[in-house]
């Protein structure tokens, strides 16, 4: 004991530090391997351990070690380029510790961050360590691109030719940019020249460090080749993993798939890419071209991940045992480079630094101007595209709404720039320049987002995918346009504020009081600007035919026929509709010609197929050149009125054409917007966001999407109170079966599509129950309407039509809602027609009818001529061919239903690669398989070809607007070409 030295405080501190490191490392190792054990498919992995080929698993771990070897050599090479000479022991140990940290950090941040810190801490050369990390990242992506390009020949089975070309194009650009930056590192110096002087001096050391590789082409080329080795052997980890689990895929296929799988893990959306690699593997390996089961697909990345984690875990041991030495073991050349650059930084007096309050007020004023420009611009677009249905009031409203948004953004940006400027002790930017640049930046930013969205939606009808050559081209073109807008507007504003009126404006707009006053003034203008003037009275109305009956045309949105008791549905309750059916003719087989609202309503009002009237895509409006039902009735002396609550048929889309009065019953918009202001994308975005937040919490407010049936009934009652003496036509659109679904009586809860785009199939029974409840609620309001008509003494002599525009899907074919398929749950609709004196009341008609038949039937019943070009037939005669078309949200679909003797055949075609994932060709015997569950396309090729001929003929007639009998003969060139394009006929 006498000879034992007492422990010093320093040795105790080292011991405590060692204990902390040991505890942390053990905890992290437990965490790392816990992630392996908790992965999806890990349970299956443990169950298959007896079948696991451990030799291949060891090979996977060996591939990881080889990849690490290439990476360490590359790192050492790039450090030497910066004049930093580190021993192998340090490099290997640091790299393994980085791998250890990377095991529980996202996107490789742990590995890169640790190595950067380790070198910077031991040398004091932060800029050089950062330059190495940055250049290594560029080289790594360049090498990764080369690996992907080299292995892309095996990607055809995953992505097809177009997909491979798109991937290759992306990585070719990536490689080209990387090579340009490495060959011309002076570009970094050029870019730094655009920074403020204070900032430029501070980054000069980093720029010099990057430029240190100039003229060292051989070193960089070697680093790229080493990077290719890193990524190639990383891919081989998963090739070995596939062999370890007994999956017999070619090396090339797994090699290419591994590239895309690893690329997914680079997104810093999860810890160490957990979940991302498995998701990518499932998407690739379970495709029809590869055909692995989901279990096999998941096992490949799980086994590979386990091998990686086994190697990474050793970094924890290195971290625990590593001793903290000095910088003596690392040699640094040119040690004064950073000191020289630091001494070049000028000392800016504190009074010249940016002022935070002034930065905030300048940004506030700049944002207000930017928002005003954007709001007036988008308002003008809304007015121009509204076909006279929107007044100029939307423009000042847009200026206020966007002004408030951009003022907040500008204030935050100005404050942030001033705050960072003070931290960097740089001289404040001149106010005119700051004001001009902030305004131009915000305008360009908003123009980029709004322009790209509107062009894709309104010009390309959402058919253009962003992840395509055309989509990327559009994004690039919009970006270039935004840059041009920034440059022009920035220059114009700098010129303006350099002159006296502009300088006065700049001083005024730097005052929050003036900003508030301007916002209030523009708001006042918004209230004063009126809506479009009422349409001038037309020519005198002709006299109505003697005994002309009043007409009520009711369209119940989203009401499918097979959810009504009249069609044998036991779960619903519609006593009032059932009572009405005893006075009416029920058409058992009625079909919509499209599966979403706007084209279906257009077919009701024009008697034309969507192919003819052209109202299909979101920006489409009812063409002025077509004669509508109210216009034709006007020629017969009818007064027409319409009450709707679906935005898709608002006057904005010209659905008021021909009506004497037409009211869109506006929902409760956000920010006090009216129907016109609701066309602004900002209002739409805020509305959707609020609805989603409410819906996520299960709270959906009635009236935010549409007005309920009680409100529609009140409007109808008000019309009937002052109905004209002559015959009238009343068009009423109810929305209640449409989502959001509410419990009645309302209890504060609801279920909305806005927050549940893709419900789980297990939710279908509950959604059906809510949907049925909405139908029952509407039925009660129908009963009140009919009672009111009877009380007024007009019911018996009226013609009343009750139908729907489309149905709703509840998982029958893997989806929900409507508008993306043409199966019968979306196009089989109810149809009731009550004639005056209830003629033929209680009759059930079995022949086929369609939406386009309603208009000509009503005109004939009124004794009026059917306008030229109407394609619909007579509800009382029916048809043996029903054609439908849908082009919505990227799904371009056609269907034809044909009767051949007693056989009822339905053919559905879909565009290849459609977002819904529908087969290009489907064939059903709907008389034997009404639920369309048995696709006969593969086994009934002759029926497919003959029915395709029918579809082509129907589509051709729909386009031409001619009504003629169906002829079935030899399949013509167009029909054969369609089948070839769909990959069905060789």
Short mmCIF file of N, CA and C in Angstrom, two decimals, residues 349-497:
data_model
loop_
_atom_site.label_atom_id
_atom_site.label_comp_id
_atom_site.label_asym_id
_atom_site.label_seq_id
_atom_site.Cartn_x
_atom_site.Cartn_y
_atom_site.Cartn_z
N UNK A 349 -17.58 48.65 -38.26
CA UNK A 349 -18.10 49.24 -37.02
C UNK A 349 -19.52 48.77 -36.74
N UNK A 350 -19.87 48.64 -35.48
CA UNK A 350 -21.18 48.13 -35.08
C UNK A 350 -22.32 48.99 -35.62
N UNK A 351 -22.07 50.31 -35.76
CA UNK A 351 -23.16 51.17 -36.23
C UNK A 351 -23.53 50.92 -37.69
N UNK A 352 -22.66 50.22 -38.43
CA UNK A 352 -22.96 49.90 -39.83
C UNK A 352 -23.60 48.52 -40.00
N UNK A 353 -23.71 47.78 -38.93
CA UNK A 353 -24.35 46.47 -39.02
C UNK A 353 -25.83 46.63 -39.32
N UNK A 354 -26.47 45.60 -39.86
CA UNK A 354 -27.92 45.69 -40.12
C UNK A 354 -28.69 45.91 -38.84
N UNK A 355 -29.80 46.65 -38.92
CA UNK A 355 -30.68 46.87 -37.77
C UNK A 355 -31.88 45.93 -37.91
N UNK A 356 -32.15 45.21 -36.86
CA UNK A 356 -33.20 44.19 -36.93
C UNK A 356 -34.58 44.79 -37.20
N UNK A 357 -34.91 45.86 -36.52
CA UNK A 357 -36.23 46.47 -36.71
C UNK A 357 -36.39 46.97 -38.13
N UNK A 358 -35.31 47.60 -38.66
CA UNK A 358 -35.39 48.11 -40.03
C UNK A 358 -35.48 46.96 -41.03
N UNK A 359 -34.77 45.89 -40.75
CA UNK A 359 -34.87 44.72 -41.62
C UNK A 359 -36.28 44.18 -41.65
N UNK A 360 -36.92 44.15 -40.47
CA UNK A 360 -38.30 43.65 -40.40
C UNK A 360 -39.25 44.56 -41.18
N UNK A 361 -39.13 45.88 -41.02
CA UNK A 361 -40.07 46.79 -41.68
C UNK A 361 -39.83 46.84 -43.19
N UNK A 362 -38.56 46.80 -43.62
CA UNK A 362 -38.28 46.75 -45.05
C UNK A 362 -38.87 45.47 -45.66
N UNK A 363 -38.67 44.35 -44.96
CA UNK A 363 -39.23 43.08 -45.45
C UNK A 363 -40.74 43.10 -45.47
N UNK A 364 -41.36 43.77 -44.47
CA UNK A 364 -42.81 43.87 -44.40
C UNK A 364 -43.35 44.63 -45.61
N UNK A 365 -42.75 45.77 -45.89
CA UNK A 365 -43.19 46.56 -47.03
C UNK A 365 -42.95 45.87 -48.36
N UNK A 366 -41.77 45.23 -48.48
CA UNK A 366 -41.46 44.51 -49.71
C UNK A 366 -42.44 43.35 -49.91
N UNK A 367 -42.77 42.66 -48.82
CA UNK A 367 -43.72 41.55 -48.92
C UNK A 367 -45.09 42.03 -49.32
N UNK A 368 -45.52 43.18 -48.79
CA UNK A 368 -46.83 43.72 -49.16
C UNK A 368 -46.89 44.01 -50.65
N UNK A 369 -45.85 44.65 -51.18
CA UNK A 369 -45.82 44.95 -52.61
C UNK A 369 -45.79 43.66 -53.43
N UNK A 370 -44.96 42.70 -53.00
CA UNK A 370 -44.88 41.43 -53.73
C UNK A 370 -46.23 40.72 -53.73
N UNK A 371 -46.88 40.67 -52.55
CA UNK A 371 -48.18 40.02 -52.49
C UNK A 371 -49.22 40.73 -53.33
N UNK A 372 -49.16 42.06 -53.34
CA UNK A 372 -50.09 42.79 -54.19
C UNK A 372 -49.91 42.46 -55.66
N UNK A 373 -48.67 42.38 -56.10
CA UNK A 373 -48.39 42.03 -57.50
C UNK A 373 -48.90 40.63 -57.82
N UNK A 374 -48.59 39.68 -56.93
CA UNK A 374 -49.01 38.29 -57.16
C UNK A 374 -50.53 38.18 -57.12
N UNK A 375 -51.17 38.81 -56.12
CA UNK A 375 -52.61 38.72 -55.99
C UNK A 375 -53.34 39.34 -57.16
N UNK A 376 -52.89 40.50 -57.62
CA UNK A 376 -53.51 41.11 -58.78
C UNK A 376 -53.31 40.25 -60.03
N UNK A 377 -52.12 39.63 -60.12
CA UNK A 377 -51.84 38.79 -61.28
C UNK A 377 -52.72 37.55 -61.32
N UNK A 378 -52.79 36.83 -60.19
CA UNK A 378 -53.63 35.62 -60.20
C UNK A 378 -55.10 35.99 -60.29
N UNK A 379 -55.50 37.11 -59.68
CA UNK A 379 -56.88 37.55 -59.82
C UNK A 379 -57.24 37.81 -61.26
N UNK A 380 -56.31 38.40 -62.01
CA UNK A 380 -56.56 38.64 -63.44
C UNK A 380 -56.71 37.32 -64.20
N UNK A 381 -55.91 36.32 -63.81
CA UNK A 381 -56.05 35.00 -64.44
C UNK A 381 -57.42 34.41 -64.16
N UNK A 382 -57.89 34.53 -62.92
CA UNK A 382 -59.21 34.00 -62.56
C UNK A 382 -60.30 34.70 -63.35
N UNK A 383 -60.23 36.03 -63.46
CA UNK A 383 -61.24 36.78 -64.21
C UNK A 383 -61.23 36.37 -65.68
N UNK A 384 -60.02 36.25 -66.26
CA UNK A 384 -59.92 35.92 -67.68
C UNK A 384 -60.44 34.53 -67.99
N UNK A 385 -60.31 33.60 -67.04
CA UNK A 385 -60.72 32.21 -67.30
C UNK A 385 -62.12 31.92 -66.82
N UNK A 386 -62.84 32.92 -66.33
CA UNK A 386 -64.15 32.68 -65.73
C UNK A 386 -65.30 32.85 -66.70
N UNK A 387 -65.01 33.17 -67.96
CA UNK A 387 -66.06 33.29 -68.97
C UNK A 387 -67.14 34.29 -68.55
N UNK A 388 -66.70 35.39 -67.95
CA UNK A 388 -67.63 36.42 -67.54
C UNK A 388 -68.35 36.14 -66.24
N UNK A 389 -68.02 35.05 -65.56
CA UNK A 389 -68.73 34.68 -64.34
C UNK A 389 -68.13 35.25 -63.08
N UNK A 390 -67.03 35.98 -63.17
CA UNK A 390 -66.35 36.53 -62.00
C UNK A 390 -66.06 38.00 -62.25
N UNK A 391 -66.35 38.83 -61.25
CA UNK A 391 -66.09 40.25 -61.36
C UNK A 391 -64.68 40.61 -60.95
N UNK A 392 -64.37 41.90 -61.07
CA UNK A 392 -63.01 42.37 -60.78
C UNK A 392 -62.70 42.37 -59.29
N UNK A 393 -63.68 42.13 -58.44
CA UNK A 393 -63.43 42.15 -57.00
C UNK A 393 -62.42 41.13 -56.54
N UNK A 394 -62.23 40.06 -57.32
CA UNK A 394 -61.27 39.05 -56.93
C UNK A 394 -59.84 39.58 -56.96
N UNK A 395 -59.59 40.61 -57.77
CA UNK A 395 -58.23 41.13 -57.89
C UNK A 395 -57.78 41.88 -56.64
N UNK A 396 -58.55 42.86 -56.14
CA UNK A 396 -58.12 43.48 -54.88
C UNK A 396 -58.16 42.51 -53.71
N UNK A 397 -59.12 41.55 -53.73
CA UNK A 397 -59.12 40.55 -52.66
C UNK A 397 -57.81 39.76 -52.70
N UNK A 398 -57.39 39.37 -53.91
CA UNK A 398 -56.12 38.65 -54.04
C UNK A 398 -54.95 39.48 -53.56
N UNK A 399 -54.99 40.79 -53.86
CA UNK A 399 -53.91 41.66 -53.40
C UNK A 399 -53.83 41.69 -51.88
N UNK A 400 -54.99 41.72 -51.22
CA UNK A 400 -55.00 41.73 -49.75
C UNK A 400 -54.51 40.39 -49.21
N UNK A 401 -55.09 39.29 -49.72
CA UNK A 401 -54.76 37.97 -49.19
C UNK A 401 -53.28 37.65 -49.37
N UNK A 402 -52.79 37.81 -50.60
CA UNK A 402 -51.38 37.53 -50.84
C UNK A 402 -50.49 38.58 -50.18
N UNK A 403 -51.01 39.82 -50.07
CA UNK A 403 -50.22 40.85 -49.40
C UNK A 403 -49.96 40.50 -47.95
N UNK A 404 -50.99 40.00 -47.26
CA UNK A 404 -50.80 39.60 -45.87
C UNK A 404 -49.81 38.45 -45.75
N UNK A 405 -49.96 37.46 -46.64
CA UNK A 405 -49.05 36.32 -46.59
C UNK A 405 -47.61 36.74 -46.86
N UNK A 406 -47.41 37.47 -47.96
CA UNK A 406 -46.04 37.85 -48.34
C UNK A 406 -45.46 38.88 -47.38
N UNK A 407 -46.32 39.70 -46.79
CA UNK A 407 -45.81 40.64 -45.78
C UNK A 407 -45.22 39.89 -44.60
N UNK A 408 -45.90 38.83 -44.18
CA UNK A 408 -45.36 38.02 -43.08
C UNK A 408 -44.07 37.32 -43.50
N UNK A 409 -44.06 36.77 -44.72
CA UNK A 409 -42.84 36.12 -45.21
C UNK A 409 -41.70 37.12 -45.33
N UNK A 410 -42.01 38.28 -45.90
CA UNK A 410 -40.98 39.31 -46.08
C UNK A 410 -40.44 39.81 -44.76
N UNK A 411 -41.34 39.99 -43.77
CA UNK A 411 -40.88 40.44 -42.46
C UNK A 411 -39.95 39.42 -41.83
N UNK A 412 -40.34 38.14 -41.93
CA UNK A 412 -39.47 37.10 -41.38
C UNK A 412 -38.14 37.03 -42.09
N UNK A 413 -38.17 37.17 -43.43
CA UNK A 413 -36.92 37.13 -44.20
C UNK A 413 -36.04 38.32 -43.86
N UNK A 414 -36.64 39.52 -43.80
CA UNK A 414 -35.85 40.70 -43.47
C UNK A 414 -35.23 40.63 -42.09
N UNK A 415 -36.01 40.14 -41.12
CA UNK A 415 -35.50 40.01 -39.76
C UNK A 415 -34.37 38.98 -39.70
N UNK A 416 -34.54 37.86 -40.41
CA UNK A 416 -33.51 36.81 -40.40
C UNK A 416 -32.22 37.31 -41.04
N UNK A 417 -32.34 38.04 -42.14
CA UNK A 417 -31.14 38.55 -42.81
C UNK A 417 -30.42 39.57 -41.93
N UNK A 418 -31.19 40.43 -41.27
CA UNK A 418 -30.55 41.41 -40.38
C UNK A 418 -29.89 40.71 -39.19
N UNK A 419 -30.55 39.73 -38.64
CA UNK A 419 -30.01 39.03 -37.48
C UNK A 419 -28.73 38.28 -37.84
N UNK A 420 -28.73 37.57 -38.95
CA UNK A 420 -27.51 36.86 -39.37
C UNK A 420 -26.41 37.85 -39.74
N UNK A 421 -26.80 38.99 -40.34
CA UNK A 421 -25.80 40.00 -40.68
C UNK A 421 -25.10 40.53 -39.45
N UNK A 422 -25.82 40.70 -38.38
CA UNK A 422 -25.21 41.17 -37.14
C UNK A 422 -24.30 40.09 -36.55
N UNK A 423 -24.72 38.83 -36.66
CA UNK A 423 -23.85 37.76 -36.19
C UNK A 423 -22.54 37.73 -36.96
N UNK A 424 -22.63 38.01 -38.27
CA UNK A 424 -21.44 37.97 -39.12
C UNK A 424 -20.68 39.29 -39.10
N UNK A 425 -21.25 40.30 -38.42
CA UNK A 425 -20.62 41.61 -38.30
C UNK A 425 -20.32 42.22 -39.67
N UNK A 426 -21.30 42.06 -40.57
CA UNK A 426 -21.10 42.61 -41.91
C UNK A 426 -21.85 43.94 -42.04
N UNK A 427 -21.48 44.70 -43.04
CA UNK A 427 -22.14 45.97 -43.31
C UNK A 427 -23.52 45.72 -43.89
N UNK A 428 -24.49 46.50 -43.47
CA UNK A 428 -25.86 46.33 -43.93
C UNK A 428 -25.97 46.61 -45.42
N UNK A 429 -26.79 45.86 -46.10
CA UNK A 429 -27.07 46.10 -47.51
C UNK A 429 -27.83 47.41 -47.65
N UNK A 430 -27.58 48.14 -48.71
CA UNK A 430 -28.29 49.38 -48.95
C UNK A 430 -29.80 49.11 -49.01
N UNK A 431 -30.59 49.98 -48.39
CA UNK A 431 -32.03 49.73 -48.29
C UNK A 431 -32.71 49.59 -49.65
N UNK A 432 -32.41 50.45 -50.64
CA UNK A 432 -33.07 50.26 -51.95
C UNK A 432 -32.78 48.88 -52.54
N UNK A 433 -31.55 48.43 -52.39
CA UNK A 433 -31.19 47.12 -52.93
C UNK A 433 -31.89 46.00 -52.16
N UNK A 434 -31.93 46.11 -50.83
CA UNK A 434 -32.60 45.09 -50.02
C UNK A 434 -34.09 45.03 -50.33
N UNK A 435 -34.70 46.21 -50.48
CA UNK A 435 -36.13 46.27 -50.77
C UNK A 435 -36.43 45.65 -52.13
N UNK A 436 -35.64 46.01 -53.14
CA UNK A 436 -35.88 45.51 -54.50
C UNK A 436 -35.66 44.00 -54.56
N UNK A 437 -34.60 43.52 -53.95
CA UNK A 437 -34.30 42.09 -54.03
C UNK A 437 -35.32 41.25 -53.27
N UNK A 438 -35.74 41.73 -52.11
CA UNK A 438 -36.73 40.98 -51.33
C UNK A 438 -38.06 40.89 -52.08
N UNK A 439 -38.50 42.03 -52.63
CA UNK A 439 -39.75 42.03 -53.39
C UNK A 439 -39.66 41.10 -54.58
N UNK A 440 -38.58 41.21 -55.34
CA UNK A 440 -38.43 40.38 -56.55
C UNK A 440 -38.33 38.90 -56.19
N UNK A 441 -37.63 38.60 -55.10
CA UNK A 441 -37.50 37.19 -54.69
C UNK A 441 -38.86 36.59 -54.34
N UNK A 442 -39.66 37.33 -53.57
CA UNK A 442 -40.96 36.80 -53.16
C UNK A 442 -41.90 36.66 -54.36
N UNK A 443 -41.88 37.62 -55.27
CA UNK A 443 -42.72 37.50 -56.47
C UNK A 443 -42.29 36.29 -57.30
N UNK A 444 -40.98 36.13 -57.50
CA UNK A 444 -40.48 35.00 -58.29
C UNK A 444 -40.81 33.67 -57.63
N UNK A 445 -40.68 33.62 -56.30
CA UNK A 445 -40.98 32.38 -55.58
C UNK A 445 -42.45 32.00 -55.72
N UNK A 446 -43.34 32.97 -55.51
CA UNK A 446 -44.77 32.68 -55.64
C UNK A 446 -45.14 32.36 -57.08
N UNK A 447 -44.55 33.08 -58.02
CA UNK A 447 -44.84 32.82 -59.43
C UNK A 447 -44.40 31.42 -59.83
N UNK A 448 -43.28 30.97 -59.30
CA UNK A 448 -42.80 29.62 -59.60
C UNK A 448 -43.81 28.57 -59.14
N UNK A 449 -44.23 28.66 -57.88
CA UNK A 449 -45.16 27.66 -57.36
C UNK A 449 -46.53 27.74 -58.00
N UNK A 450 -47.10 28.95 -58.08
CA UNK A 450 -48.44 29.09 -58.65
C UNK A 450 -48.45 28.77 -60.12
N UNK A 451 -47.42 29.24 -60.84
CA UNK A 451 -47.38 29.01 -62.28
C UNK A 451 -47.25 27.54 -62.62
N UNK A 452 -46.34 26.83 -61.93
CA UNK A 452 -46.16 25.41 -62.22
C UNK A 452 -47.44 24.64 -61.92
N UNK A 453 -48.10 24.95 -60.80
CA UNK A 453 -49.32 24.24 -60.44
C UNK A 453 -50.42 24.50 -61.46
N UNK A 454 -50.64 25.76 -61.82
CA UNK A 454 -51.73 26.08 -62.74
C UNK A 454 -51.46 25.55 -64.15
N UNK A 455 -50.24 25.60 -64.60
CA UNK A 455 -49.94 25.09 -65.95
C UNK A 455 -50.19 23.59 -66.00
N UNK A 456 -49.71 22.86 -64.97
CA UNK A 456 -49.95 21.41 -64.97
C UNK A 456 -51.43 21.10 -64.87
N UNK A 457 -52.16 21.84 -64.04
CA UNK A 457 -53.58 21.56 -63.86
C UNK A 457 -54.43 22.04 -65.03
N UNK A 458 -54.21 23.30 -65.48
CA UNK A 458 -55.12 23.90 -66.44
C UNK A 458 -54.71 23.65 -67.89
N UNK A 459 -53.41 23.58 -68.15
CA UNK A 459 -52.96 23.37 -69.53
C UNK A 459 -52.84 21.88 -69.84
N UNK A 460 -52.22 21.13 -68.92
CA UNK A 460 -52.00 19.70 -69.16
C UNK A 460 -53.05 18.82 -68.49
N UNK A 461 -54.08 19.42 -67.88
CA UNK A 461 -55.19 18.68 -67.27
C UNK A 461 -54.69 17.58 -66.34
N UNK A 462 -53.61 17.85 -65.61
CA UNK A 462 -53.03 16.93 -64.63
C UNK A 462 -52.56 15.61 -65.24
N UNK A 463 -52.43 15.60 -66.57
CA UNK A 463 -51.96 14.38 -67.23
C UNK A 463 -50.44 14.28 -67.20
N UNK A 464 -49.79 15.38 -66.87
CA UNK A 464 -48.33 15.42 -66.88
C UNK A 464 -47.80 15.09 -65.49
N UNK A 465 -47.04 14.00 -65.38
CA UNK A 465 -46.45 13.61 -64.10
C UNK A 465 -45.15 14.37 -63.89
N UNK A 466 -44.95 14.86 -62.67
CA UNK A 466 -43.70 15.60 -62.40
C UNK A 466 -42.49 14.69 -62.58
N UNK A 467 -42.64 13.41 -62.25
CA UNK A 467 -41.52 12.47 -62.38
C UNK A 467 -41.48 11.89 -63.79
N UNK A 468 -41.45 12.77 -64.77
CA UNK A 468 -41.34 12.36 -66.17
C UNK A 468 -40.52 13.41 -66.89
N UNK A 469 -40.10 13.09 -68.10
CA UNK A 469 -39.29 14.04 -68.86
C UNK A 469 -40.06 15.34 -69.07
N UNK A 470 -41.36 15.23 -69.43
CA UNK A 470 -42.16 16.43 -69.62
C UNK A 470 -42.35 17.20 -68.33
N UNK A 471 -42.58 16.48 -67.22
CA UNK A 471 -42.76 17.15 -65.94
C UNK A 471 -41.51 17.88 -65.49
N UNK A 472 -40.36 17.22 -65.64
CA UNK A 472 -39.10 17.88 -65.27
C UNK A 472 -38.82 19.07 -66.18
N UNK A 473 -39.19 18.92 -67.47
CA UNK A 473 -39.01 20.03 -68.40
C UNK A 473 -39.87 21.23 -68.02
N UNK A 474 -41.12 20.95 -67.61
CA UNK A 474 -42.00 22.03 -67.16
C UNK A 474 -41.45 22.69 -65.91
N UNK A 475 -40.98 21.89 -64.96
CA UNK A 475 -40.42 22.45 -63.73
C UNK A 475 -39.21 23.33 -64.03
N UNK A 476 -38.36 22.85 -64.94
CA UNK A 476 -37.17 23.63 -65.30
C UNK A 476 -37.56 24.93 -66.00
N UNK A 477 -38.55 24.86 -66.90
CA UNK A 477 -38.99 26.06 -67.62
C UNK A 477 -39.58 27.07 -66.64
N UNK A 478 -40.35 26.60 -65.67
CA UNK A 478 -40.93 27.51 -64.68
C UNK A 478 -39.84 28.13 -63.82
N UNK A 479 -38.81 27.34 -63.50
CA UNK A 479 -37.69 27.87 -62.71
C UNK A 479 -36.96 28.96 -63.48
N UNK A 480 -36.70 28.71 -64.77
CA UNK A 480 -36.03 29.72 -65.60
C UNK A 480 -36.88 30.98 -65.68
N UNK A 481 -38.20 30.80 -65.86
CA UNK A 481 -39.08 31.97 -65.92
C UNK A 481 -39.05 32.75 -64.62
N UNK A 482 -39.01 32.04 -63.48
CA UNK A 482 -38.95 32.71 -62.19
C UNK A 482 -37.65 33.51 -62.04
N UNK A 483 -36.55 32.93 -62.51
CA UNK A 483 -35.27 33.66 -62.46
C UNK A 483 -35.34 34.93 -63.31
N UNK A 484 -35.94 34.82 -64.48
CA UNK A 484 -36.08 35.99 -65.36
C UNK A 484 -36.95 37.06 -64.68
N UNK A 485 -38.05 36.62 -64.06
CA UNK A 485 -38.92 37.56 -63.34
C UNK A 485 -38.13 38.25 -62.24
N UNK A 486 -37.32 37.49 -61.50
CA UNK A 486 -36.52 38.08 -60.42
C UNK A 486 -35.57 39.14 -60.96
N UNK A 487 -34.86 38.80 -62.02
CA UNK A 487 -33.86 39.74 -62.55
C UNK A 487 -34.51 41.01 -63.07
N UNK A 488 -35.60 40.88 -63.81
CA UNK A 488 -36.26 42.05 -64.40
C UNK A 488 -36.89 42.92 -63.31
N UNK A 489 -37.64 42.29 -62.41
CA UNK A 489 -38.32 43.06 -61.37
C UNK A 489 -37.34 43.69 -60.41
N UNK A 490 -36.27 42.97 -60.07
CA UNK A 490 -35.26 43.53 -59.18
C UNK A 490 -34.61 44.76 -59.79
N UNK A 491 -34.27 44.67 -61.07
CA UNK A 491 -33.65 45.83 -61.75
C UNK A 491 -34.63 47.00 -61.83
N UNK A 492 -35.92 46.69 -62.14
CA UNK A 492 -36.90 47.77 -62.27
C UNK A 492 -37.12 48.47 -60.93
N UNK A 493 -37.19 47.72 -59.85
CA UNK A 493 -37.42 48.32 -58.54
C UNK A 493 -36.20 49.12 -58.07
N UNK A 494 -35.00 48.61 -58.37
CA UNK A 494 -33.81 49.37 -57.99
C UNK A 494 -33.79 50.72 -58.72
N UNK A 495 -34.21 50.70 -60.00
CA UNK A 495 -34.28 51.96 -60.76
C UNK A 495 -35.33 52.88 -60.16
N UNK A 496 -36.48 52.29 -59.74
CA UNK A 496 -37.57 53.10 -59.21
C UNK A 496 -37.20 53.76 -57.89
N UNK A 497 -36.66 52.99 -56.96
CA UNK A 497 -36.41 53.55 -55.63
C UNK A 497 -35.18 54.45 -55.62
#
